[in-house]
Coordinates of C-alpha atoms in Angstrom, one line a residue:
X1 CA 23.7 -16.0 -18.7
X2 CA 20.5 -18.0 -19.2
X3 CA 21.1 -20.7 -21.8
X4 CA 17.8 -22.5 -20.9
X5 CA 14.5 -21.8 -22.7
X6 CA 13.0 -18.8 -21.0
X7 CA 9.5 -17.7 -19.7
X8 CA 8.8 -14.4 -17.9
X9 CA 5.5 -14.3 -16.0
X10 CA 3.8 -12.1 -13.3
X11 CA 1.3 -13.4 -10.8
X12 CA -1.6 -10.9 -10.2
X13 CA -4.3 -11.3 -7.6
X14 CA -6.3 -9.4 -5.0
X15 CA -5.0 -9.0 -1.5
X16 CA -5.1 -12.3 0.4
X17 CA -6.1 -14.6 -2.5
X18 CA -3.0 -16.7 -1.9
X19 CA -0.5 -15.4 -4.4
X20 CA 2.7 -15.5 -2.2
X21 CA 1.7 -18.9 -0.8
X22 CA 1.4 -20.3 -4.3
X23 CA 4.9 -19.0 -5.2
X24 CA 6.2 -20.8 -2.0
X25 CA 4.9 -24.1 -3.4
X26 CA 6.3 -23.4 -6.9
X27 CA 9.7 -23.1 -5.2
X28 CA 9.3 -26.3 -3.3
X29 CA 8.1 -28.4 -6.2
X30 CA 10.7 -27.1 -8.7
X31 CA 13.5 -28.1 -6.4
X32 CA 14.6 -24.5 -5.7
X33 CA 14.8 -25.4 -2.0
X34 CA 16.7 -28.4 -0.7
X35 CA 14.5 -30.9 1.1
X36 CA 16.2 -30.1 4.4
X37 CA 16.4 -26.4 3.9
X38 CA 14.7 -24.3 6.5
X39 CA 12.6 -21.6 4.9
X40 CA 10.0 -19.2 6.2
X41 CA 6.4 -19.3 5.2
X42 CA 5.5 -16.8 2.5
X43 CA 9.2 -16.4 1.6
X44 CA 8.5 -13.6 -0.9
X45 CA 7.1 -11.3 1.8
X46 CA 10.5 -10.4 3.0
X47 CA 10.2 -7.1 4.8
X48 CA 8.9 -6.7 8.4
X49 CA 5.8 -4.7 7.4
X50 CA 4.8 -7.3 4.8
X51 CA 5.1 -10.1 7.3
X52 CA 3.1 -8.2 10.0
X53 CA 0.3 -7.1 7.7
X54 CA 0.2 -10.3 5.5
X55 CA 0.2 -8.2 2.3
X56 CA 2.8 -7.8 -0.5
X57 CA 3.9 -4.2 -0.7
X58 CA 7.0 -4.3 -3.0
X59 CA 7.1 -6.2 -6.3
X60 CA 9.8 -8.8 -6.3
X61 CA 11.5 -11.0 -8.9
X62 CA 12.4 -14.6 -8.4
X63 CA 12.9 -17.6 -10.6
X64 CA 12.5 -21.4 -10.8
X65 CA 14.0 -24.0 -13.2
X66 CA 11.5 -26.6 -14.3
X67 CA 12.4 -29.5 -16.7
X68 CA 14.9 -27.4 -18.6
X69 CA 13.0 -24.2 -18.7
X70 CA 14.0 -21.1 -16.7
X71 CA 10.9 -19.3 -15.4
X72 CA 11.2 -15.8 -14.1
X73 CA 8.3 -15.0 -11.7
X74 CA 7.3 -11.5 -10.5
X75 CA 5.2 -11.4 -7.4
X76 CA 3.1 -8.2 -7.6
X77 CA 1.4 -6.2 -4.8
X78 CA -2.3 -6.9 -4.5
X79 CA -3.4 -3.5 -3.1
X80 CA -4.4 -0.6 -5.3
X81 CA -2.3 1.9 -3.4
X82 CA 0.8 0.1 -4.6
X83 CA -0.4 0.0 -8.2
X84 CA 2.5 2.1 -9.4
X85 CA 4.7 -0.9 -8.9
X86 CA 2.3 -3.2 -10.8
X87 CA 2.1 -1.1 -14.0
X88 CA 5.9 -1.0 -14.5
X89 CA 6.4 -4.7 -13.8
X90 CA 3.9 -5.8 -16.4
X91 CA 6.2 -4.4 -19.1
X92 CA 8.9 -6.9 -18.1
X93 CA 6.8 -10.1 -18.6
X94 CA 5.2 -12.0 -21.5
X95 CA 2.3 -13.6 -19.7
X96 CA 0.3 -13.4 -16.4
X97 CA -1.2 -15.8 -14.0
X98 CA -4.5 -14.4 -12.7
X99 CA -5.3 -15.9 -9.3
X100 CA -8.8 -15.6 -8.0
X101 CA -10.3 -16.9 -4.8
X102 CA -12.9 -19.7 -5.4
X103 CA -15.3 -17.9 -3.0
X104 CA -14.6 -14.1 -3.2
X105 CA -14.2 -14.1 -7.0
X106 CA -12.9 -11.2 -9.1
X107 CA -12.4 -8.2 -6.8
X108 CA -11.6 -4.5 -7.6
X109 CA -7.8 -4.8 -7.4
X110 CA -8.0 -7.8 -9.8
X111 CA -9.8 -5.6 -12.2
X112 CA -7.2 -2.8 -11.9
X113 CA -4.2 -5.0 -12.6
X114 CA -5.9 -7.3 -15.1
X115 CA -7.0 -4.2 -17.1
X116 CA -3.4 -3.1 -17.3
X117 CA -2.2 -6.6 -18.3
X118 CA -4.9 -7.0 -21.1
X119 CA -4.1 -3.5 -22.5
X120 CA -0.5 -4.6 -22.9
X121 CA -1.7 -7.6 -24.9
X122 CA -0.6 -10.2 -22.3
X123 CA -2.4 -13.6 -22.4
X124 CA -3.6 -14.7 -19.0
X125 CA -3.8 -18.1 -17.4
X126 CA -6.6 -18.2 -14.9
X127 CA -6.0 -20.1 -11.7
X128 CA -9.0 -20.6 -9.4
X129 CA -7.3 -20.9 -6.0
X130 CA -8.6 -22.3 -2.6
X131 CA -10.9 -24.8 -4.4
X132 CA -11.0 -26.7 -1.1
X133 CA -13.0 -23.9 0.7
X134 CA -16.3 -25.1 2.0
X135 CA -18.0 -22.0 0.5
X136 CA -16.4 -22.3 -3.0
X137 CA -18.5 -21.3 -6.0
X138 CA -16.1 -22.2 -8.8
X139 CA -18.4 -21.9 -11.8
X140 CA -19.9 -18.5 -10.8
X141 CA -16.3 -17.2 -10.2
X142 CA -15.3 -18.3 -13.6
X143 CA -18.3 -16.5 -15.1
X144 CA -17.3 -13.4 -13.2
X145 CA -13.8 -13.5 -14.6
X146 CA -15.1 -13.9 -18.1
X147 CA -17.5 -11.0 -17.7
X148 CA -14.6 -9.0 -16.2
X149 CA -12.4 -9.7 -19.3
X150 CA -15.3 -8.7 -21.7
X151 CA -15.8 -5.4 -19.8
X152 CA -12.0 -4.7 -20.1
X153 CA -12.2 -5.1 -23.9
X154 CA -10.1 -8.4 -24.0
X155 CA -9.4 -9.7 -27.4
X156 CA -10.8 -13.1 -28.6
X157 CA -7.4 -14.7 -28.0
X158 CA -7.3 -13.3 -24.4
X159 CA -10.9 -14.5 -23.8
X160 CA -9.9 -18.1 -24.8
X161 CA -7.9 -18.5 -21.5
X162 CA -6.8 -21.8 -20.0
X163 CA -8.2 -22.5 -16.5
X164 CA -6.6 -24.5 -13.6
X165 CA -8.2 -25.3 -10.2
X166 CA -5.7 -25.1 -7.4
X167 CA -5.0 -25.0 -3.7
X168 CA -1.8 -23.0 -3.2
X169 CA -1.5 -24.0 0.4
X170 CA -1.8 -27.8 -0.3
X171 CA 0.3 -27.5 -3.4
X172 CA -1.8 -28.9 -6.2
X173 CA -3.4 -27.6 -9.5
X174 CA -5.6 -29.6 -11.8
X175 CA -7.5 -29.1 -15.1
X176 CA -10.4 -31.0 -13.5
X177 CA -12.3 -28.9 -10.9
X178 CA -13.4 -32.0 -8.9
X179 CA -9.8 -33.3 -8.1
X180 CA -8.5 -32.4 -4.6
X181 CA -5.0 -33.8 -4.9
X182 CA -1.8 -33.8 -7.0
X183 CA 1.1 -31.4 -7.6
X184 CA 1.6 -28.1 -9.4
X185 CA 3.0 -29.9 -12.6
X186 CA -0.1 -29.0 -14.6
X187 CA 0.6 -25.3 -13.8
X188 CA 4.3 -25.5 -14.9
X189 CA 3.2 -27.3 -18.1
X190 CA 0.6 -24.6 -18.8
X191 CA 3.2 -21.8 -18.3
X192 CA 5.6 -23.4 -20.7
X193 CA 2.9 -24.2 -23.3
X194 CA 0.8 -21.0 -23.0
X195 CA 3.3 -18.2 -22.2
X196 CA 5.4 -17.2 -25.3
X197 CA 9.2 -17.0 -25.0
X198 CA 10.4 -13.4 -24.8
X199 CA 10.4 -11.8 -28.3
X200 CA 13.9 -10.4 -28.0
X201 CA 16.5 -9.3 -30.5
X202 CA 19.7 -11.0 -29.3
X203 CA 21.9 -9.5 -32.1
X204 CA 20.7 -5.8 -31.7
X205 CA 22.4 -3.2 -29.5
X206 CA 22.0 -3.6 -25.7
X207 CA 18.9 -1.9 -24.4
X208 CA 17.4 -2.3 -20.9
X209 CA 14.4 -0.5 -19.3
X210 CA 14.7 0.1 -15.5
X211 CA 11.5 -1.0 -13.7
X212 CA 12.7 -1.4 -10.1
X213 CA 15.3 0.4 -8.1
X214 CA 17.1 -1.0 -5.0
X215 CA 19.9 0.2 -2.9
X216 CA 22.8 -1.9 -1.6
X217 CA 25.4 -0.7 1.0
X218 CA 28.2 -2.1 -1.1
X219 CA 27.1 -1.9 -4.7
X220 CA 25.1 1.4 -4.5
X221 CA 22.1 1.6 -6.9
X222 CA 20.8 -1.7 -8.2
X223 CA 18.6 -1.3 -11.3
X224 CA 16.3 -4.2 -12.2
X225 CA 14.5 -4.7 -15.5
X226 CA 14.3 -6.8 -18.6
X227 CA 16.9 -6.8 -21.3
X228 CA 15.0 -5.8 -24.4
X229 CA 17.7 -6.4 -27.0
X230 CA 21.4 -7.3 -27.3
X231 CA 23.8 -8.8 -24.9
X232 CA 25.7 -7.2 -22.0
X233 CA 28.9 -8.4 -20.3
X234 CA 30.5 -7.3 -17.0
X235 CA 32.4 -4.0 -17.3
X236 CA 30.7 -3.1 -20.7
X237 CA 30.4 0.7 -21.2
X238 CA 26.8 1.8 -20.9
X239 CA 24.9 5.1 -20.6
X240 CA 21.4 6.1 -19.2
X241 CA 18.8 8.0 -21.3
X242 CA 15.7 9.7 -20.0
X243 CA 12.3 9.6 -21.8
X244 CA 13.4 12.5 -24.2
X245 CA 16.6 10.7 -25.2
X246 CA 18.8 13.0 -23.1
X247 CA 22.0 11.3 -21.7
X248 CA 21.8 11.4 -17.9
X249 CA 25.1 9.7 -17.2
X250 CA 27.7 7.3 -18.5
X251 CA 29.4 4.4 -16.8
X252 CA 30.2 0.7 -16.8
X253 CA 28.1 -2.4 -15.8
X254 CA 30.2 -3.2 -12.7
X255 CA 28.0 -6.1 -11.7
X256 CA 25.2 -8.1 -13.5
X257 CA 22.9 -10.3 -11.3
X258 CA 20.3 -12.8 -12.4
X259 CA 17.6 -14.3 -10.1
X260 CA 18.0 -17.8 -8.9
X261 CA 15.2 -18.7 -6.5
X262 CA 15.2 -16.1 -3.8
X263 CA 18.7 -15.0 -4.4
X264 CA 20.4 -12.6 -6.8
X265 CA 23.4 -14.4 -8.3
X266 CA 26.3 -12.6 -10.1
X267 CA 26.6 -13.6 -13.8
X268 CA 29.2 -12.7 -16.4
X269 CA 26.7 -12.0 -19.2
X270 CA 23.0 -11.4 -19.9
X271 CA 21.1 -11.5 -23.2
X272 CA 17.8 -10.3 -24.6
X273 CA 14.8 -11.6 -22.7
X274 CA 16.6 -12.0 -19.3
X275 CA 15.4 -10.2 -16.2
X276 CA 18.5 -8.9 -14.5
X277 CA 19.8 -6.4 -11.9
X278 CA 22.6 -4.0 -12.9
X279 CA 25.0 -2.0 -10.7
X280 CA 27.4 0.7 -11.7
X281 CA 25.4 3.8 -12.3
X282 CA 24.8 6.5 -9.7
X283 CA 22.0 8.7 -11.1
X284 CA 19.8 6.5 -13.4
X285 CA 16.4 5.8 -12.0
X286 CA 13.1 4.1 -12.7
X287 CA 11.8 4.5 -16.3
X288 CA 15.2 5.4 -17.7
X289 CA 16.8 3.4 -20.5
X290 CA 20.2 1.8 -20.0
X291 CA 21.9 1.1 -23.3
X292 CA 25.1 0.8 -25.4
X293 CA 26.8 4.2 -25.8
X294 CA 25.8 4.2 -29.5
X295 CA 22.0 4.0 -28.7
X296 CA 20.2 7.4 -28.8
X297 CA 16.6 6.3 -28.9
X298 CA 15.0 5.5 -25.4
X299 CA 12.6 2.7 -24.8
X300 CA 9.0 3.6 -24.2
X301 CA 8.2 3.6 -20.4
X302 CA 4.7 2.8 -19.2
X303 CA 2.9 6.0 -18.0
X304 CA 1.9 5.9 -14.4
X305 CA -1.5 7.0 -13.1
X306 CA -1.1 10.3 -11.1
X307 CA -1.2 10.6 -7.3
X308 CA -4.6 11.4 -5.8
X309 CA -3.9 12.2 -2.2
X310 CA -1.3 14.2 -0.3
X311 CA -0.1 14.7 3.2
X312 CA 2.2 17.2 4.8
X313 CA 5.3 15.7 6.5
X314 CA 6.7 18.3 8.9
X315 CA 9.6 18.5 11.4
X316 CA 8.3 17.4 14.8
X317 CA 7.9 20.6 16.9
X318 CA 6.2 19.3 19.9
X319 CA 7.6 19.8 23.4
X320 CA 8.7 16.2 23.5
X321 CA 10.6 16.4 20.1
X322 CA 13.9 14.5 19.9
X323 CA 13.3 12.3 23.0
X324 CA 12.8 9.0 21.1
X325 CA 13.9 9.5 17.5
X326 CA 17.5 9.9 16.2
X327 CA 16.5 11.6 12.9
X328 CA 14.7 14.8 13.6
X329 CA 16.0 17.5 11.3
X330 CA 14.4 18.7 8.1
X331 CA 17.5 17.8 6.1
X332 CA 17.3 14.2 7.2
X333 CA 13.6 14.0 6.4
X334 CA 14.1 15.7 3.0
X335 CA 16.9 13.2 2.0
X336 CA 14.8 10.2 3.0
X337 CA 11.7 11.4 1.1
X338 CA 13.7 12.3 -2.0
X339 CA 15.2 8.8 -1.9
X340 CA 11.7 7.3 -1.6
X341 CA 10.4 9.4 -4.5
X342 CA 13.3 8.2 -6.6
X343 CA 12.5 4.5 -6.3
X344 CA 8.7 4.8 -6.0
X345 CA 7.4 6.6 -9.0
X346 CA 3.8 6.7 -7.6
X347 CA 5.1 9.2 -4.9
X348 CA 5.8 12.9 -5.5
X349 CA 7.5 15.2 -3.0
X350 CA 7.5 19.0 -3.0
X351 CA 9.3 21.2 -0.5
X352 CA 7.4 24.0 1.2
X353 CA 8.6 27.6 1.2
X354 CA 9.6 27.5 4.9
X355 CA 11.7 24.3 4.2
X356 CA 10.4 22.7 7.4
X357 CA 7.7 20.6 5.8
X358 CA 7.1 18.6 2.6
X359 CA 4.0 17.8 0.6
X360 CA 4.0 14.1 -0.2
X361 CA 1.5 13.0 -2.8
X362 CA 0.7 9.3 -3.3
X363 CA -2.0 6.8 -4.4
X364 CA -3.8 6.3 -1.1
X365 CA -3.8 6.3 2.7
X366 CA -2.3 2.9 2.9
X367 CA 0.7 3.7 0.7
X368 CA 1.5 6.9 2.6
X369 CA 0.8 5.1 5.9
X370 CA 3.4 2.3 5.0
X371 CA 6.0 5.0 4.2
X372 CA 5.4 6.8 7.5
X373 CA 5.6 3.4 9.4
X374 CA 8.8 2.5 7.6
X375 CA 10.3 5.9 8.5
X376 CA 9.4 5.7 12.2
X377 CA 11.1 2.3 12.4
X378 CA 14.2 3.9 10.9
X379 CA 14.3 6.4 13.8
X380 CA 12.5 9.4 12.3
X381 CA 10.2 11.8 14.2
X382 CA 7.5 13.5 12.1
X383 CA 4.4 15.7 12.3
X384 CA 1.8 14.4 9.8
X385 CA -1.2 16.5 8.6
X386 CA -4.7 15.2 7.6
X387 CA -4.7 13.6 4.1
X388 CA -6.2 15.8 1.5
X389 CA -7.2 15.0 -2.1
X390 CA -5.6 16.6 -5.1
X391 CA -8.1 18.5 -7.1
X392 CA -7.9 19.0 -10.9
X393 CA -9.8 21.0 -13.5
X394 CA -11.7 19.8 -16.6
X395 CA -11.5 21.4 -20.0
X396 CA -14.2 24.0 -19.1
X397 CA -12.2 25.1 -16.0
X398 CA -14.6 23.4 -13.5
X399 CA -13.1 21.8 -10.4
X400 CA -12.8 18.0 -10.4
X401 CA -11.9 15.5 -7.7
X402 CA -10.8 11.9 -7.6
X403 CA -13.6 9.2 -7.3
X404 CA -13.1 5.6 -6.2
X405 CA -15.1 2.4 -6.9
X406 CA -15.9 1.0 -3.4
X407 CA -16.9 -2.7 -3.2
X408 CA -18.3 -3.6 0.2
X409 CA -19.1 -7.2 1.3
X410 CA -21.3 -7.0 4.4
X411 CA -23.8 -9.1 6.4
X412 CA -27.3 -8.4 5.3
X413 CA -28.3 -6.8 8.6
X414 CA -25.7 -4.1 8.3
X415 CA -26.3 -3.2 4.6
X416 CA -28.8 -0.4 5.4
X417 CA -26.3 1.4 7.8
X418 CA -23.5 1.1 5.2
X419 CA -25.7 2.6 2.4
X420 CA -26.8 5.4 4.6
X421 CA -23.2 6.3 5.8
X422 CA -21.7 6.2 2.3
X423 CA -24.6 8.3 1.0
X424 CA -23.8 10.9 3.7
X425 CA -20.2 11.0 2.3
X426 CA -21.6 11.7 -1.2
X427 CA -21.2 8.2 -2.5
X428 CA -23.7 6.8 -5.1
X429 CA -24.7 3.2 -5.1
X430 CA -24.2 1.6 -8.5
X431 CA -24.9 -2.1 -7.7
X432 CA -26.3 -4.2 -4.9
X433 CA -26.6 -8.0 -5.0
X434 CA -26.7 -11.0 -2.6
X435 CA -23.3 -12.8 -2.5
X436 CA -24.5 -15.9 -0.7
X437 CA -24.1 -16.9 3.0
X438 CA -26.2 -14.1 4.3
X439 CA -23.9 -11.5 2.8
X440 CA -24.6 -8.6 0.4
X441 CA -22.1 -7.1 -2.1
X442 CA -22.7 -3.3 -2.6
X443 CA -20.8 -1.2 -5.1
X444 CA -20.5 2.6 -4.8
X445 CA -18.9 5.4 -6.8
X446 CA -17.7 7.8 -4.2
X447 CA -15.4 10.8 -4.0
X448 CA -12.0 9.9 -2.3
X449 CA -12.5 13.0 0.0
X450 CA -15.5 11.5 1.6
X451 CA -13.8 8.1 2.2
X452 CA -10.9 9.6 4.2
X453 CA -11.4 8.3 7.8
X454 CA -14.4 6.1 7.0
X455 CA -12.7 2.7 7.4
X456 CA -12.7 2.8 11.2
X457 CA -16.3 3.8 11.3
X458 CA -17.2 1.1 8.8
X459 CA -15.6 -1.6 10.9
X460 CA -17.6 -0.3 14.0
X461 CA -20.9 -0.3 12.1
X462 CA -20.4 -3.8 10.7
X463 CA -19.0 -5.2 14.1
X464 CA -15.7 -5.9 12.3
X465 CA -17.3 -8.3 9.8
X466 CA -17.4 -6.1 6.7
X467 CA -14.8 -6.1 4.0
X468 CA -14.2 -2.9 2.0
X469 CA -12.1 -2.7 -1.2
X470 CA -11.4 0.7 -2.9
X471 CA -10.0 1.4 -6.3
X472 CA -9.3 4.8 -8.1
X473 CA -12.0 5.2 -10.8
X474 CA -11.7 8.7 -12.4
X475 CA -11.6 12.4 -11.8
X476 CA -15.3 13.6 -11.7
X477 CA -17.3 16.7 -10.8
X478 CA -16.6 18.3 -7.4
X479 CA -19.3 17.2 -4.9
X480 CA -19.3 20.3 -2.6
X481 CA -18.8 20.2 1.2
X482 CA -18.7 16.9 2.9
X483 CA -19.4 16.8 6.6
X484 CA -16.3 15.9 8.7
X485 CA -16.0 14.5 12.2
X486 CA -19.2 15.1 14.2
X487 CA -17.5 15.2 17.6
X488 CA -15.0 17.7 19.1
X489 CA -11.9 16.7 21.1
X490 CA -10.6 17.0 24.6
X491 CA -7.4 19.1 24.7
X492 CA -4.8 19.1 27.5
X493 CA -4.3 22.6 29.0
X494 CA -0.9 21.8 30.5
X495 CA 2.2 19.6 30.3
X496 CA 3.0 16.7 32.6
X497 CA 1.8 13.2 33.4
X498 CA -1.9 12.1 33.2
X499 CA -3.4 11.3 36.6
X500 CA -5.9 8.5 37.1
X501 CA -8.1 10.7 39.4
X502 CA -8.4 13.4 36.7
X503 CA -9.0 10.9 33.9
X504 CA -11.8 9.3 36.1
X505 CA -13.5 12.7 36.2
X506 CA -13.1 13.3 32.5
X507 CA -14.6 9.9 31.4
X508 CA -18.1 11.4 31.5
X509 CA -17.0 14.0 29.0
X510 CA -16.2 11.4 26.2
X511 CA -13.8 8.7 25.2
X512 CA -10.2 9.0 26.4
X513 CA -7.0 8.3 24.3
X514 CA -4.5 8.3 27.2
X515 CA -3.7 6.1 30.2
X516 CA -2.6 7.2 33.7
X517 CA 1.2 8.1 33.7
X518 CA 1.2 8.9 30.0
X519 CA 3.3 12.0 29.3
X520 CA 1.2 14.8 27.8
X521 CA 1.7 18.4 26.8
X522 CA -0.4 21.5 26.2
X523 CA -2.3 21.3 23.0
X524 CA -2.2 17.5 22.9
X525 CA -5.5 15.7 22.2
X526 CA -6.3 13.3 25.0
X527 CA -9.8 12.2 24.1
X528 CA -12.9 12.7 22.0
X529 CA -15.6 15.0 23.4
X530 CA -19.2 13.7 23.4
X531 CA -20.3 17.1 22.1
X532 CA -19.4 18.8 18.8
X533 CA -17.1 21.5 20.4
X534 CA -13.5 21.2 21.4
X535 CA -12.9 21.4 25.2
X536 CA -9.8 22.2 27.1
X537 CA -9.3 20.0 30.2
X538 CA -6.8 19.3 32.9
X539 CA -5.8 15.6 32.9
X540 CA -3.1 16.2 35.6
X541 CA -5.4 17.3 38.4
X542 CA -4.6 15.3 41.6
X543 CA -7.0 14.7 44.6
X544 CA -6.7 17.3 47.3
X545 CA -5.3 15.5 50.4
X546 CA -6.5 16.6 53.9
X547 CA -6.0 15.1 57.3
X548 CA -9.7 14.6 57.7
X549 CA -10.9 11.0 57.3
X550 CA -14.1 10.5 55.3
X551 CA -16.6 8.0 56.6
X552 CA -16.6 6.0 53.3
X553 CA -13.2 4.7 52.1
X554 CA -12.0 6.1 48.8
X555 CA -13.3 3.9 46.0
X556 CA -10.6 2.4 43.9
X557 CA -10.5 4.2 40.5
X558 CA -11.6 1.9 37.7
X559 CA -11.0 3.5 34.3
X560 CA -12.5 2.3 31.0
X561 CA -9.7 1.1 28.8
X562 CA -8.7 4.1 26.5
X563 CA -9.0 4.0 22.7
X564 CA -5.4 3.5 21.6
X565 CA -5.1 4.3 17.9
X566 CA -2.8 2.8 15.3
X567 CA -1.0 5.1 12.9
X568 CA -3.6 4.7 10.1
X569 CA -6.5 5.2 12.5
X570 CA -4.9 8.4 13.9
X571 CA -4.3 9.8 10.4
X572 CA -7.9 9.0 9.4
X573 CA -9.2 10.5 12.7
X574 CA -7.6 14.0 12.7
X575 CA -9.3 17.2 11.4
X576 CA -7.7 19.9 9.3
X577 CA -6.4 21.9 12.3
X578 CA -4.8 18.8 13.9
X579 CA -1.6 16.7 13.4
X580 CA -0.3 13.3 14.2
X581 CA 3.0 13.3 16.0
X582 CA 4.9 10.1 15.0
X583 CA 8.0 8.9 16.8
X584 CA 9.7 5.5 16.9
X585 CA 7.8 4.6 20.2
X586 CA 4.7 6.8 20.3
X587 CA 1.8 8.1 18.2
X588 CA 0.2 11.2 19.6
X589 CA -2.6 13.4 18.2
X590 CA -2.3 17.1 18.7
X591 CA -3.6 20.5 17.6
X592 CA -1.4 22.0 14.8
X593 CA -1.2 25.2 17.0
X594 CA -0.4 24.2 20.6
X595 CA -1.0 27.6 22.2
X596 CA -4.8 28.2 22.9
X597 CA -4.5 31.9 22.2
X598 CA -3.0 31.1 18.7
X599 CA -5.8 28.7 18.1
X600 CA -8.4 31.3 19.0
X601 CA -6.7 33.9 16.7
X602 CA -6.6 31.4 13.8
X603 CA -10.3 30.6 14.4
X604 CA -11.3 34.3 14.3
X605 CA -9.3 34.7 11.1
X606 CA -11.1 31.7 9.5
X607 CA -14.5 33.0 10.5
X608 CA -13.7 36.4 9.1
X609 CA -12.7 34.8 5.8

């Protein structure tokens, strides 16, 4: 039970603006860690994928005690694809810290989450982070934040926000922008002074809205959320209500846990305003209300923006299926996807009629890519289709499609190419301005359909220096056909091992995706054709050996290094009639129909239609 004065806050920021690093410093300076305790950098990014990519994927709760005040902190994801997490979390807190980079300023993701926070009436504290950057432009960034708040219809009270100037990495925050030293004490003081204590009814009946769902091998489902009213003790009887007030199940609170630093600590009792985790129920899920058995009225759950993109997850039916993965059956895939959809409300799973594949709808390529990567690390083998957008209809029955705001920061010399390429994908430029340091910031409104697969091309066009940020904007009018990939592919006409001699001959045909000794099968895509048509080739052809000596010695074969694709690149690359085969060790690209005769038949049917 928390007897101390209480504050619940969320930290929101764009990807890579230093959110998780700042939380590390809050831990250190509040005494959460012992001086001699060995801790990892970015302690909040706890899963492997978060550490590798350097981004926060899952929202996490933690807490610090500072000068007699218990502060619950929620670290939120900074990427729009994980926005489903952010929307729910904001209903647990009473204030937000908005972190902005002193050079990059307010970015699209900042806009997305800040809009949600302001709509809930939360009062922000603005922290300009990384003030020690040589390219800082603090005053301009503050003006941008103010303009952003005005455009999001912030109230006068919200516009009167306090500002701190900080360096999360060096562990200081100050009210004066010229200071470059100190501690985070001013930030702690501002949280206690500016964020209101939870407005909670301690004497009412127990009510608790589930915002996060976890699993534990020993405790089963762990439901995390904020106690809205009342008090709960271990073993108290509780029941779960859905949004319509229907009772889902009844049970007991077998375990109550509160957050202390990075750990969940069992407590005997929790009261209104506390953020806790509950165990004891087997069916209750996110957005359900857990309450005293006498309560019949559910709490209002925040509506979640709908998914905009879907992919087909199928059983791997390639000739090499089952060689590397341990989970290959449709039942295992189904159970895993249903479990994911349960805890992640931004994902929707529907089963196909043949029961061998599943349509998984989500918020973007990155979100679904992270799910696929997590599954392959768990030992799953899958066949993944090209992402497709989910269309809708307006009130007049006209077809609509999702649009995204695309903000691109690029060197001036590449801006012409970027504008031309996005225009080809039916994007419309809405703003273009110099952002200093020889860079230009260009804003587009573009259909999501046109942006699928563009990121790799964008990085090539900008020599890897461009930064692209995307954010769901609206459903707008259907833009007609958008040109897909310009080049055809090289398809293997047999099964075996790739041979260096054959690959050397094929190099003039285009770019290869395989190396010598790689295992390949009929229908697998081994390269990109330099021409628009698909071409069937034999990558296993060996040199004919004779007993005649040639005058010139055989030249050693020198192959150009192949283009080896990551999972996201492969998903973005494929066309409608292709698939990505994902196993724990390998990512291969293949035609959906491996047999060349089947492909021809399907092609004729398509032409006839």
